[in-house]
CSV table of C-alpha atoms in Angstrom, one decimal:
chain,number,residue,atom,x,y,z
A,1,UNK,CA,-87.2,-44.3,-2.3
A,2,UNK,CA,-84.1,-46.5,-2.2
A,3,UNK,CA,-81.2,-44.6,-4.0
A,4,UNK,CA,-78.9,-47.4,-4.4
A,5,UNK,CA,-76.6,-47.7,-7.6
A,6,UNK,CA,-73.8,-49.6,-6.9
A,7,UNK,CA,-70.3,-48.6,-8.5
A,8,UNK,CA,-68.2,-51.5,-9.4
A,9,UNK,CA,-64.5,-50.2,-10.6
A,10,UNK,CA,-63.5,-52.7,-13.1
A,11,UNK,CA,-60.1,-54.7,-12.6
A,12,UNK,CA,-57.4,-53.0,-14.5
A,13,UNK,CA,-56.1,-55.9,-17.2
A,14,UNK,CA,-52.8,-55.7,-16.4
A,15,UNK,CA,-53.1,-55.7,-12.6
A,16,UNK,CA,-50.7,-58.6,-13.2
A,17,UNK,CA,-47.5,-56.6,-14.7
A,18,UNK,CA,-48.0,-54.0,-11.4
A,19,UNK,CA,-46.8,-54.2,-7.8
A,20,UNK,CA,-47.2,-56.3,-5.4
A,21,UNK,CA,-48.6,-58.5,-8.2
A,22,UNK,CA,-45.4,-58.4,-10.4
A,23,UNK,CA,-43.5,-61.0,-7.8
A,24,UNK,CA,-46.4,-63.4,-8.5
A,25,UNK,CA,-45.9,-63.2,-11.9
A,26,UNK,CA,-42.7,-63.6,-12.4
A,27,UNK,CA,-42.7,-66.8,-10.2
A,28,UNK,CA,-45.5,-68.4,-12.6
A,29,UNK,CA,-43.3,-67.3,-15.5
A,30,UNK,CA,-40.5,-69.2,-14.1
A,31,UNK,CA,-42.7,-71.8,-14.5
A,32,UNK,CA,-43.3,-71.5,-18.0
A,33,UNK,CA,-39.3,-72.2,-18.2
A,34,UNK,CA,-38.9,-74.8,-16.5
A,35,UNK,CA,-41.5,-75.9,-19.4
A,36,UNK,CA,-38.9,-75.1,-22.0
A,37,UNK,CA,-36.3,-77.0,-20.3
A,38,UNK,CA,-38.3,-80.1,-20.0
A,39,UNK,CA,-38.8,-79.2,-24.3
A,40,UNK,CA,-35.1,-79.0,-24.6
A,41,UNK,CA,-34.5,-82.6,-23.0
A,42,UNK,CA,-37.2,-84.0,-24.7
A,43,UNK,CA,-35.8,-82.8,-27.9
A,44,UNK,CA,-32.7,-84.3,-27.0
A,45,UNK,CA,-34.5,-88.1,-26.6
A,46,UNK,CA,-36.2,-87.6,-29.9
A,47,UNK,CA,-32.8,-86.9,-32.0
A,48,UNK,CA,-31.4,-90.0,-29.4
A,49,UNK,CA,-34.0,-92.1,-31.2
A,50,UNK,CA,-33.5,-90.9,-34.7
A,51,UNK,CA,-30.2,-91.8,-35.0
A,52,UNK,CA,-26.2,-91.0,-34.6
A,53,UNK,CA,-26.2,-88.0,-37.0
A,54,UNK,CA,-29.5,-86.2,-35.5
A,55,UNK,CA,-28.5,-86.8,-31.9
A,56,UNK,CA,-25.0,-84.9,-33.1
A,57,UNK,CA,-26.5,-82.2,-34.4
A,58,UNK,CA,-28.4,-81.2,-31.3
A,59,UNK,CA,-25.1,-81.8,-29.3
A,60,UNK,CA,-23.8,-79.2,-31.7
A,61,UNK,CA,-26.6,-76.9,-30.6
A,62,UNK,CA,-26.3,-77.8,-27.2
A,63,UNK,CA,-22.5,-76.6,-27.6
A,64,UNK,CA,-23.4,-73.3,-29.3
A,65,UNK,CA,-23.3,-70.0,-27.5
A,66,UNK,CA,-26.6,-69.5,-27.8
A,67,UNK,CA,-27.6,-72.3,-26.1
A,68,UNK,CA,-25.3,-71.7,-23.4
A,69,UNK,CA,-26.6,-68.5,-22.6
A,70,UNK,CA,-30.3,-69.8,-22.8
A,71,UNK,CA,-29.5,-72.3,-20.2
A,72,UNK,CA,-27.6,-69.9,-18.2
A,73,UNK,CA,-31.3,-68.0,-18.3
A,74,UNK,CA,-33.4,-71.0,-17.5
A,75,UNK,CA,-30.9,-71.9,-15.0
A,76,UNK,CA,-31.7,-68.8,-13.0
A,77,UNK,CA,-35.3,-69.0,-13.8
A,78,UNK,CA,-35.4,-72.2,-12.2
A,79,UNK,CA,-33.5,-71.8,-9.1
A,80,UNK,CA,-36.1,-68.6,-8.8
A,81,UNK,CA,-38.6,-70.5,-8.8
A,82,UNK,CA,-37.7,-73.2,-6.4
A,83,UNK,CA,-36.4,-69.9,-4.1
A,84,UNK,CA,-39.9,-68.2,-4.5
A,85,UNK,CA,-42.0,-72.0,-4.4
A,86,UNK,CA,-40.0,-72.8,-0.9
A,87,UNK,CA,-41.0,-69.7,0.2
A,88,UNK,CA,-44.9,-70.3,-0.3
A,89,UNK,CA,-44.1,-74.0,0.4
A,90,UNK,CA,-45.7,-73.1,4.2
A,91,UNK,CA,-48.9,-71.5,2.9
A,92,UNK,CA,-49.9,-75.0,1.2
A,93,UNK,CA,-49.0,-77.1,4.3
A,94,UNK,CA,-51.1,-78.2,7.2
A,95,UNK,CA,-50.4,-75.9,10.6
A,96,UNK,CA,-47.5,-78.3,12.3
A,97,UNK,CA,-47.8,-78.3,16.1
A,98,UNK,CA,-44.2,-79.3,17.8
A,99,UNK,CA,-45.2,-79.3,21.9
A,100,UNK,CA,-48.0,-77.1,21.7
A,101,UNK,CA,-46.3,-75.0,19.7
A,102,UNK,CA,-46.8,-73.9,16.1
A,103,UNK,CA,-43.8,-74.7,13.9
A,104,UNK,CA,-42.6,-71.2,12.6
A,105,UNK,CA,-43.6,-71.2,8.5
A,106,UNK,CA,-39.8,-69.8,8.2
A,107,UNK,CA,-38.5,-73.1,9.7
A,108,UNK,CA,-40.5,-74.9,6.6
A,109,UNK,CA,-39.2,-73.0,4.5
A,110,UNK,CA,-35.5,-73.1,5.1
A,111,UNK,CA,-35.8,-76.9,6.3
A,112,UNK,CA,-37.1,-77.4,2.7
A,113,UNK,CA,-34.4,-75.1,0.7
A,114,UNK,CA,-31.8,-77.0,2.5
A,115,UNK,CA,-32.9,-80.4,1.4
A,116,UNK,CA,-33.8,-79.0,-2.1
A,117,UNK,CA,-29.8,-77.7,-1.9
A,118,UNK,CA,-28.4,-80.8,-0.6
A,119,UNK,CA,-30.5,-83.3,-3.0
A,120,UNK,CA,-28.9,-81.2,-6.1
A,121,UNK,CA,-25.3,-81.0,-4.5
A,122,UNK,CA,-25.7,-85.3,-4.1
A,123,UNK,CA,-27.1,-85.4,-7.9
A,124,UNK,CA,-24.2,-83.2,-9.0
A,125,UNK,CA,-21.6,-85.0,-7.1
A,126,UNK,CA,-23.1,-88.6,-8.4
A,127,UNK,CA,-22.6,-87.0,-11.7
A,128,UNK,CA,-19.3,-86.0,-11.7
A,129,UNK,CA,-18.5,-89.4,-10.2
A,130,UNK,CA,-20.3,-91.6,-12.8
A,131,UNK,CA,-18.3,-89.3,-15.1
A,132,UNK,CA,-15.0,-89.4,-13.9
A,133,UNK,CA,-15.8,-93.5,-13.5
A,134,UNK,CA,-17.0,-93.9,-17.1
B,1,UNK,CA,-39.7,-36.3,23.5
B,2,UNK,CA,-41.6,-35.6,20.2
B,3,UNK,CA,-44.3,-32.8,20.7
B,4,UNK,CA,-47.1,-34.7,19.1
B,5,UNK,CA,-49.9,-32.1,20.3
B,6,UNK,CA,-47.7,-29.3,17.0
B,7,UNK,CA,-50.6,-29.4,14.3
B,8,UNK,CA,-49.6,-29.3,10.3
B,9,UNK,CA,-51.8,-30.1,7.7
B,10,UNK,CA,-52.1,-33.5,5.2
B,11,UNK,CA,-54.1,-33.3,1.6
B,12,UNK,CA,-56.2,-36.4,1.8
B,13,UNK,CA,-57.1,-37.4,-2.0
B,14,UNK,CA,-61.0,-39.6,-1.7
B,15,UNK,CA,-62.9,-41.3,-4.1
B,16,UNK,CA,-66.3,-40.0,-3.7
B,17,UNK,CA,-69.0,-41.4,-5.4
B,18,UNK,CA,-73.0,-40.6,-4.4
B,19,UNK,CA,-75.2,-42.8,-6.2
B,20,UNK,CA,-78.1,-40.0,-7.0
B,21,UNK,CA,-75.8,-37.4,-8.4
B,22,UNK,CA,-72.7,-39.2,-9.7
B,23,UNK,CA,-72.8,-41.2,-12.9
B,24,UNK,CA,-68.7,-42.5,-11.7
B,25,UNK,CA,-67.0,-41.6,-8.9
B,26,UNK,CA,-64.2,-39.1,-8.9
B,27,UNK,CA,-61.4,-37.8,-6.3
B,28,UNK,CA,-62.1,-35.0,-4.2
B,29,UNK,CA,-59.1,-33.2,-2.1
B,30,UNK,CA,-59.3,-31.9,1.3
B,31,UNK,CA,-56.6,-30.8,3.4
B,32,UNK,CA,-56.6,-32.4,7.2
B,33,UNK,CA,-54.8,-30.6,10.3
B,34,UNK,CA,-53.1,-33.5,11.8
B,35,UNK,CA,-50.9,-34.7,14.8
B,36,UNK,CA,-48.3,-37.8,14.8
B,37,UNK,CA,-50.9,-39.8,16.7
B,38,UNK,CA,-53.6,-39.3,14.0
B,39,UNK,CA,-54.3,-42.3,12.3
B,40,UNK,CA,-56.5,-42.1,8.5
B,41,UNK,CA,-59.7,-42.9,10.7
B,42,UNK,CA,-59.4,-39.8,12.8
B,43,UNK,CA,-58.6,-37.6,9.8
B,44,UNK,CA,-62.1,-38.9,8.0
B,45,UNK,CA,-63.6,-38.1,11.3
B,46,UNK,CA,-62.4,-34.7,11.1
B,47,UNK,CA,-63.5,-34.1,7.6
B,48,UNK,CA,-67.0,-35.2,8.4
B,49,UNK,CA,-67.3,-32.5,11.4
B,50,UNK,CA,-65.8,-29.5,10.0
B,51,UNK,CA,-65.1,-30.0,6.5
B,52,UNK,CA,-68.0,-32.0,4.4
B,53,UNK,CA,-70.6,-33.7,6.7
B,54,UNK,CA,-72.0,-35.9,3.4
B,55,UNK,CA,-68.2,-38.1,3.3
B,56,UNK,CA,-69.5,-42.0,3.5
B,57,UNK,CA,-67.5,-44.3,5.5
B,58,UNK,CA,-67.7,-47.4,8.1
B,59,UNK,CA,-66.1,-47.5,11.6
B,60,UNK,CA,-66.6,-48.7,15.1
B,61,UNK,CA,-64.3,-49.8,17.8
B,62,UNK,CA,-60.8,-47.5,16.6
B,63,UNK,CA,-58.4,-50.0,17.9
B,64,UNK,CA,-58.0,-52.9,14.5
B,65,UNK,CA,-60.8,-55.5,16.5
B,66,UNK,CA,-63.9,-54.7,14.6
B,67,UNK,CA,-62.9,-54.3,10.6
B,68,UNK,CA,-64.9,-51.9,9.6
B,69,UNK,CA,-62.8,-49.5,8.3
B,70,UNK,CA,-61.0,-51.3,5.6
B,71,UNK,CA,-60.3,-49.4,2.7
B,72,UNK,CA,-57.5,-48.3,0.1
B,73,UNK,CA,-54.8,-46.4,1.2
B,74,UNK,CA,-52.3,-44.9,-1.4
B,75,UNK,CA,-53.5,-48.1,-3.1
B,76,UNK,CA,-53.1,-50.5,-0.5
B,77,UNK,CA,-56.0,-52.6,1.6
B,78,UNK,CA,-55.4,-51.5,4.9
B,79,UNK,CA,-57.6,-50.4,8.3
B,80,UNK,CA,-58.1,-46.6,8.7
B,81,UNK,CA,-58.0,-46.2,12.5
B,82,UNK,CA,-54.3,-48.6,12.2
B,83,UNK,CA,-52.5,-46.8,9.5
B,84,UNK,CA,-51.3,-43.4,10.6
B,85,UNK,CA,-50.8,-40.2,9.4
B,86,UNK,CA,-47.4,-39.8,10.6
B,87,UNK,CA,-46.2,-42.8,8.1
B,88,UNK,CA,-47.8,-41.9,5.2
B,89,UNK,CA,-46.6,-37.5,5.4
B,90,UNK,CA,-46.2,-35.0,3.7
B,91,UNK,CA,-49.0,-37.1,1.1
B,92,UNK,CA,-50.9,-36.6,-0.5
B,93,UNK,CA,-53.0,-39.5,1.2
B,94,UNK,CA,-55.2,-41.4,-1.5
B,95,UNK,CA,-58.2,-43.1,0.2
B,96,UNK,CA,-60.3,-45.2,-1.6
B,97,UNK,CA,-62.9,-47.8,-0.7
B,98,UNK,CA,-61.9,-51.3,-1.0
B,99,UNK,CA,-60.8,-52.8,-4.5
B,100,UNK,CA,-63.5,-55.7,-5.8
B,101,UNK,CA,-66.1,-54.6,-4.0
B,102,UNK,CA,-69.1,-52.7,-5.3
B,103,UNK,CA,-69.3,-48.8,-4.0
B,104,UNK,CA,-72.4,-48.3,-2.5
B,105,UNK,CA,-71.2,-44.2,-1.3
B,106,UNK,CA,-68.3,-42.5,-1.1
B,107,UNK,CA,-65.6,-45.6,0.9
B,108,UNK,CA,-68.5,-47.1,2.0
B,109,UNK,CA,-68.6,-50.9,-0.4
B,110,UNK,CA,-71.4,-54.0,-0.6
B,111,UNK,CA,-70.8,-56.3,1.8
B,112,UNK,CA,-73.8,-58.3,0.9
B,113,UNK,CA,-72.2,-60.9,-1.3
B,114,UNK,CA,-68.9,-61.3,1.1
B,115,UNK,CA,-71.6,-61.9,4.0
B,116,UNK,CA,-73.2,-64.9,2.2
B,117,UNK,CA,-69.9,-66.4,1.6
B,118,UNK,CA,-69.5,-66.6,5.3
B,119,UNK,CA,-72.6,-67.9,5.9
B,120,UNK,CA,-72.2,-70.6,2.9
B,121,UNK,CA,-69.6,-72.4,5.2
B,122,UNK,CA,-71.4,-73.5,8.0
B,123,UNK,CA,-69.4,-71.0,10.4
B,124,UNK,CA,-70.3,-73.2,13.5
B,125,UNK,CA,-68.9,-75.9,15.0
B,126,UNK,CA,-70.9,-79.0,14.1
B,127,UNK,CA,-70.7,-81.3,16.8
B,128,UNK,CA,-69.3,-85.1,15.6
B,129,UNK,CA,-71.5,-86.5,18.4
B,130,UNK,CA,-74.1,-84.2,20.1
B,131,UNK,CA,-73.5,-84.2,23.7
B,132,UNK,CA,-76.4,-83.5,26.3
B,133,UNK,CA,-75.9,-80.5,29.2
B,134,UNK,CA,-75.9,-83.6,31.4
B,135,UNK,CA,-72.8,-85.2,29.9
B,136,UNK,CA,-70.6,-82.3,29.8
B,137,UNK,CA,-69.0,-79.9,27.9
B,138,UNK,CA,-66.2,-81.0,24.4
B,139,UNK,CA,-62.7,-81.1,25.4
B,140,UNK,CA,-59.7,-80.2,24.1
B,141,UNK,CA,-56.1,-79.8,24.4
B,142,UNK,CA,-54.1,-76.5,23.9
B,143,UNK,CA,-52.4,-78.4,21.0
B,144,UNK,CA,-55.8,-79.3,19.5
B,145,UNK,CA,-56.9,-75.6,20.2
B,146,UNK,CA,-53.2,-74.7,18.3
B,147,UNK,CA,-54.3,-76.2,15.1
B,148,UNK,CA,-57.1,-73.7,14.8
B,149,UNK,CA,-56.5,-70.4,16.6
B,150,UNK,CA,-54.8,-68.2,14.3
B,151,UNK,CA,-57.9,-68.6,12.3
B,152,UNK,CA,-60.2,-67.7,14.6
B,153,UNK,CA,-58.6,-63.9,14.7
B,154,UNK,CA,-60.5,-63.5,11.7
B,155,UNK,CA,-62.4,-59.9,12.2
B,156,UNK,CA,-64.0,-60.1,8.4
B,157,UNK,CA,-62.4,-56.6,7.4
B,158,UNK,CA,-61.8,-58.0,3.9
B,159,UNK,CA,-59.4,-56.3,3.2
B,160,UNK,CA,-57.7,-60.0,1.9
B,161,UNK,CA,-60.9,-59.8,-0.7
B,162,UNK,CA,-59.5,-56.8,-1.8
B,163,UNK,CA,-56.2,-57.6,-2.4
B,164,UNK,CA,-56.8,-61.0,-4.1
B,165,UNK,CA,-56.8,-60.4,-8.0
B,166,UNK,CA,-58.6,-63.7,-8.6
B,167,UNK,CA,-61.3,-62.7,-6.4
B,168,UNK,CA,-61.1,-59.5,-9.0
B,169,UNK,CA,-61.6,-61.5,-11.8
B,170,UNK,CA,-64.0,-63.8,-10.5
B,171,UNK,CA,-66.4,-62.6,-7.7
B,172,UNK,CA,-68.2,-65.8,-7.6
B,173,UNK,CA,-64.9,-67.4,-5.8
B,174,UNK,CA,-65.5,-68.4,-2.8
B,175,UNK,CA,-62.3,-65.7,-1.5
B,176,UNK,CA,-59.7,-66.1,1.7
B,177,UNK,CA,-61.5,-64.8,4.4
B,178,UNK,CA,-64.6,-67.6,4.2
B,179,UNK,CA,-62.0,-70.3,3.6
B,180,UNK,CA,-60.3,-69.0,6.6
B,181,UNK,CA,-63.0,-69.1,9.0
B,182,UNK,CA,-63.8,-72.3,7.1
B,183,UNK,CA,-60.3,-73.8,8.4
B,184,UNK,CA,-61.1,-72.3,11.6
B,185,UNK,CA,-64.0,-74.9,12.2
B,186,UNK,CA,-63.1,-77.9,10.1
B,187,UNK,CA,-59.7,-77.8,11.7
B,188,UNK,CA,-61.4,-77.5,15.6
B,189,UNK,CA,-61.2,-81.4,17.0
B,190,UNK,CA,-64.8,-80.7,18.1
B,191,UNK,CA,-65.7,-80.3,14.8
B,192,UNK,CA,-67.3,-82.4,12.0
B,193,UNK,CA,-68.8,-80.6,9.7
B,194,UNK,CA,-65.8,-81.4,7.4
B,195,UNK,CA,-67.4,-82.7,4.5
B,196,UNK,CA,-70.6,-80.4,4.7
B,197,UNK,CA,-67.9,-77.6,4.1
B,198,UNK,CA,-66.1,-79.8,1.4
B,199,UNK,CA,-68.9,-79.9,-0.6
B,200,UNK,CA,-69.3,-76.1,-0.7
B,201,UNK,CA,-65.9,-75.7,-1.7
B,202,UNK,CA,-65.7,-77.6,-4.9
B,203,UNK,CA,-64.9,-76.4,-8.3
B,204,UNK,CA,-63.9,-73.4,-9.8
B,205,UNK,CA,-65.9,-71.1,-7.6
B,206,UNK,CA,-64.7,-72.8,-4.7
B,207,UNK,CA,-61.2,-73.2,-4.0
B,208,UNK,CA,-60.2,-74.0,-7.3
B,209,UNK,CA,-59.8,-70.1,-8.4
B,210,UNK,CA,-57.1,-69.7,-6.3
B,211,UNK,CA,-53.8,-69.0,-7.7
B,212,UNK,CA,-51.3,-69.2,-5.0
B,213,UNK,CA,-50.7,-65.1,-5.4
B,214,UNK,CA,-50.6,-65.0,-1.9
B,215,UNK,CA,-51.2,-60.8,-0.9
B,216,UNK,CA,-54.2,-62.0,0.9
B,217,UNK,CA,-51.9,-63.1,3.8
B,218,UNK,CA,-49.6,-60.1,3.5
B,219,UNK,CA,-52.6,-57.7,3.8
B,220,UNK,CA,-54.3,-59.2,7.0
B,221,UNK,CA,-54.1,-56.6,9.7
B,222,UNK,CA,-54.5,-60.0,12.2
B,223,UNK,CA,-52.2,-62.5,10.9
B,224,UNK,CA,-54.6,-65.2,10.0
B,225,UNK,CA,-52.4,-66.6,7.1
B,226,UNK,CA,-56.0,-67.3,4.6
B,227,UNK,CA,-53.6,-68.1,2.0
B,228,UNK,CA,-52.8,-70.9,4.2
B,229,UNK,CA,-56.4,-71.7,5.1
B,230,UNK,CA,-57.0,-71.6,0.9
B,231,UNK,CA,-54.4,-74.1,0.2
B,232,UNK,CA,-54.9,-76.8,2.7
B,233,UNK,CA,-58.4,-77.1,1.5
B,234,UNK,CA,-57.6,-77.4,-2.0
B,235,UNK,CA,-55.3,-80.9,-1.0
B,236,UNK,CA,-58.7,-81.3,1.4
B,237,UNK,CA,-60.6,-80.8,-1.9
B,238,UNK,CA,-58.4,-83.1,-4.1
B,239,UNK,CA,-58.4,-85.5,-1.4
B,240,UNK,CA,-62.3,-85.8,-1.4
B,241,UNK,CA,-62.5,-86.0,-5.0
B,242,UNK,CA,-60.5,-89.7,-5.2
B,243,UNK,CA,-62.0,-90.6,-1.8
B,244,UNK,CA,-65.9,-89.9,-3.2
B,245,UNK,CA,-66.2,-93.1,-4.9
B,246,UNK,CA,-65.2,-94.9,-2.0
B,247,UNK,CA,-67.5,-93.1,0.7
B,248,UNK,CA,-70.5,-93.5,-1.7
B,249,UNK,CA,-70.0,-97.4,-1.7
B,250,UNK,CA,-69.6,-97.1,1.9
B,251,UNK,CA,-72.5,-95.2,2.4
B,252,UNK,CA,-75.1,-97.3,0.2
C-alpha cells in the first residue's frame, strides 16, 4: 500500500519584504519612481499647454522644498536603479566570446555604467552650455 | 596545523515529516559529534547510523557532481555533502528539504514535476542536418563549444527551483534549471531544435514568469548562470513572436 501524502509548505506572502529577496524588491520599487518622475514631467507639459499662469504655478511647486527633497529621493532611486539594472545587465545578454574566451559579465557591467555615466555627464554639460548660451 | 580529528558536538534542527503518521511536519533536534572536515551530508549520515535510522534524505557521489543532496540549510538552498560543519558552528544547523517542492519524507522532496520539465525541452541535440556514420562526426570550434559549456555543468540539484520565488508562486513555470539545459542545446552550433524548444517556452508558464530576481544564479553550486539562460530566451521568445507571421508565410 502506497503511503504517499505529499507535504507542500506554502510560500510565505511576504517572501518579498525578506532577505535575499529584499534587494530584488527594492530595485523593482525604484522602478515605480522612476514612474513618478516621468508623472512629474508630464505634469509639467500639461500646465505648459494650459497656459502662462498654470505653467507658473507648477514652477512654484517645482521651487518648493518639498519638491526638492522629493527629487532629491527619486534622484537616488533612480541612479539605484540604473546601479542595480547594470549590474543584472549581463544575465539578459547573449554569452560574448572574445578569442575563445568568454567576456567576464563584470566587464559588461562596468563597460555599461561607464557609458551610462558618461552619456549623463555629455547631457549635463550640453545643458549647462545651452544655458549659459541662451 | 589545525587538529581536525578533536570531536565537539553541533544541534542539527530537521524538518521531519512521515506521511503515515504526521498530519504537518515539524522540527526535530539532534545533537551531531562533528570534526572541521564534516560537511552537513556526513552529519545526516551519522544521524541515520547511530541516532534515528527512519531520517529520509537523498545522496550519492559526496563530492557536489551528482545533486542529490540539495536541501535548506539555515534557510538557504545549498548541497549537504559541500556546506560544512565548520562554517555554519556553534548552530544550531536548520536543515530543511528544498523550498517549492512537495515533501514526500522527512528532506526527501517530489522530483516528478521538475523531471518533466526537463524532458519538455527536448534535452538532445537535434541535428540541423542528419549526418550518416559514413560522413562523419559534427564539428565544432572551441569558440562554438564556448557559447554553450557553462550550461552544460548543469547537475539538476534544483536547488535554483528552490530559490526562485516565482517558481514559488507559480509551479507551472517552466523554472531556471530546464531553461538552462534548454540554452545548453539551442545555443550548441550542432543544434536545431531551436524553435521546437521556442514553442515550449511561450507564455506565462514558460519564460514569461520570470522576474529578473536573479537568486537562481547566486544559489548554483556549479556556476551555470540559469538566470542568464532565462533571459536570453525571453529576447529568443519576443523575437519569435514578431518573426511568426513571417515564417508561417514562408512556410505555406
Amino acid at each position: 500500500m502506497s503511503e504517499r501524502r505529499p507535504y507542500l509548505r506554502p510560500q510565505p506572502r511576504t517572501w518579498w519584504a525578506h532577505p535575499p529577496y529584499r534587494a530584488y524588491t527594492i530595485r523593482e520599487l525604484c522602478g515605480v519612481a522612476l514612474a513618478v518622475y516621468g508623472a512629474i514631467l508630464l505634469a509639467g507639459l500639461v500646465c505648459l499647454a494650459r497656459g502662462p499662469a498654470a505653467f507658473e504655478s507648477y514652477r512654484a511647486f517645482l521651487a518648493s522644498p518639498l519638491s526638492l527633497a522629493l527629487h532629491l529621493l527619486l534622484l537616488a532611486a533612480a541612479l539605484w536603479h540604473m546601479v542595480t539594472w547594470f549590474r543584472i545587465l549581463p544575465k539578459t545578454m547573449p554569452k560574448l566570446v572574445w578569442h575563445g574566451k568568454l567576456v567576464p559579465q563584470a566587464l559588461m557591467t562596468q563597460a555599461a555604467t561607464l557609458l551610462a555615466v558618461g552619456c549623463s555627464v555629455a547631457l549635463l554639460a550640453l545643458v549647462v552650455v545651452v544655458g549659459a548660451w541662451s | 596545523m589545525p587538529d581536525t580529528t578533536a570531536k565537539t558536538t553541533i544541534e542539527l534542527r530537521i524538518l521531519r515529516y512521515c506521511p503515515s503518521t504526521d498530519t504537518e511536519p515539524a522540527f526535530g533536534s539532534f545533537q551531531v559529534p562533528y570534526s572541521d572536515d564534516m560537511s552537513v551530508l556526513q552529519a545526516l549520515q551519522e544521524i541515520k547510523a547511530t541516532l534515528d535510522g527512519s531520517l529520509a534524505f537523498r545522496w550519492s557521489c559526496r563530492m557536489a557532481v551528482c545533486g542529490s543532496c540539495g536541501m535548506m540549510i539555515n534557510g538557504e538552498p545549498k548541497l549537504a555533502c559541500n556546506t560544512f560543519l565548520r562554517d555554519l558552528a556553534p548552530g544550531p544547523v536548520t536543515v530543511e528539504p528544498l523550498q517549492n517542492f512537495p515533501i514526500e519524507r522527512d528532506l526527501v522532496v517530489t522530483v516528478g514535476d521538475f523531471v518533466k520539465k526537463i524532458e519538455s525541452i527536448y534535452p538532445y541535440v537535434m541535428p540541423k542536418v542528419p549526418k550518416t556514420v559514413e560522413e562523419g562526426t559534427y564539428l565544432q570550434t572551441p569558440s562554438q563549444m564556448e557559447a554553450y559549456a557553462s550550461f552544460a555543468d548543469c547537475i539538476n540539484c534544483m536547488l535554483c527551483y528552490a530559490a526562485c520565488p516565482q517558481y514559488g508562486a507559480n509551479p507551472d513555470f517552466i523554472g531556471p534549471g530546464a531553461m538552462a539545459l534548454l540554452q545548453r542545446y539551442s545555443s550548441d552550433s550542432r543544434d536545431g531544435g531551436q524553435q521546437a524548444r521556442l514553442d515550449q517556452i511561450r507564455g506565462e508558464d514558460g519564460v514569461w514568469s520570470c522576474t529578473a530576481v536573479g537568486i537562481c544564479s547566486e544559489v548554483c553550486p556549479k556556476q551555470v548562470d540559469p538566470a542568464n539562460a532565462v533571459n536570453q530566451n525571453k529576447s529568443n521568445s519576443a523575437l519569435d513572436f514578431f518573426l511568426s507571421g513571417l515564417r508561417k508565410e514562408s512556410v505555406t
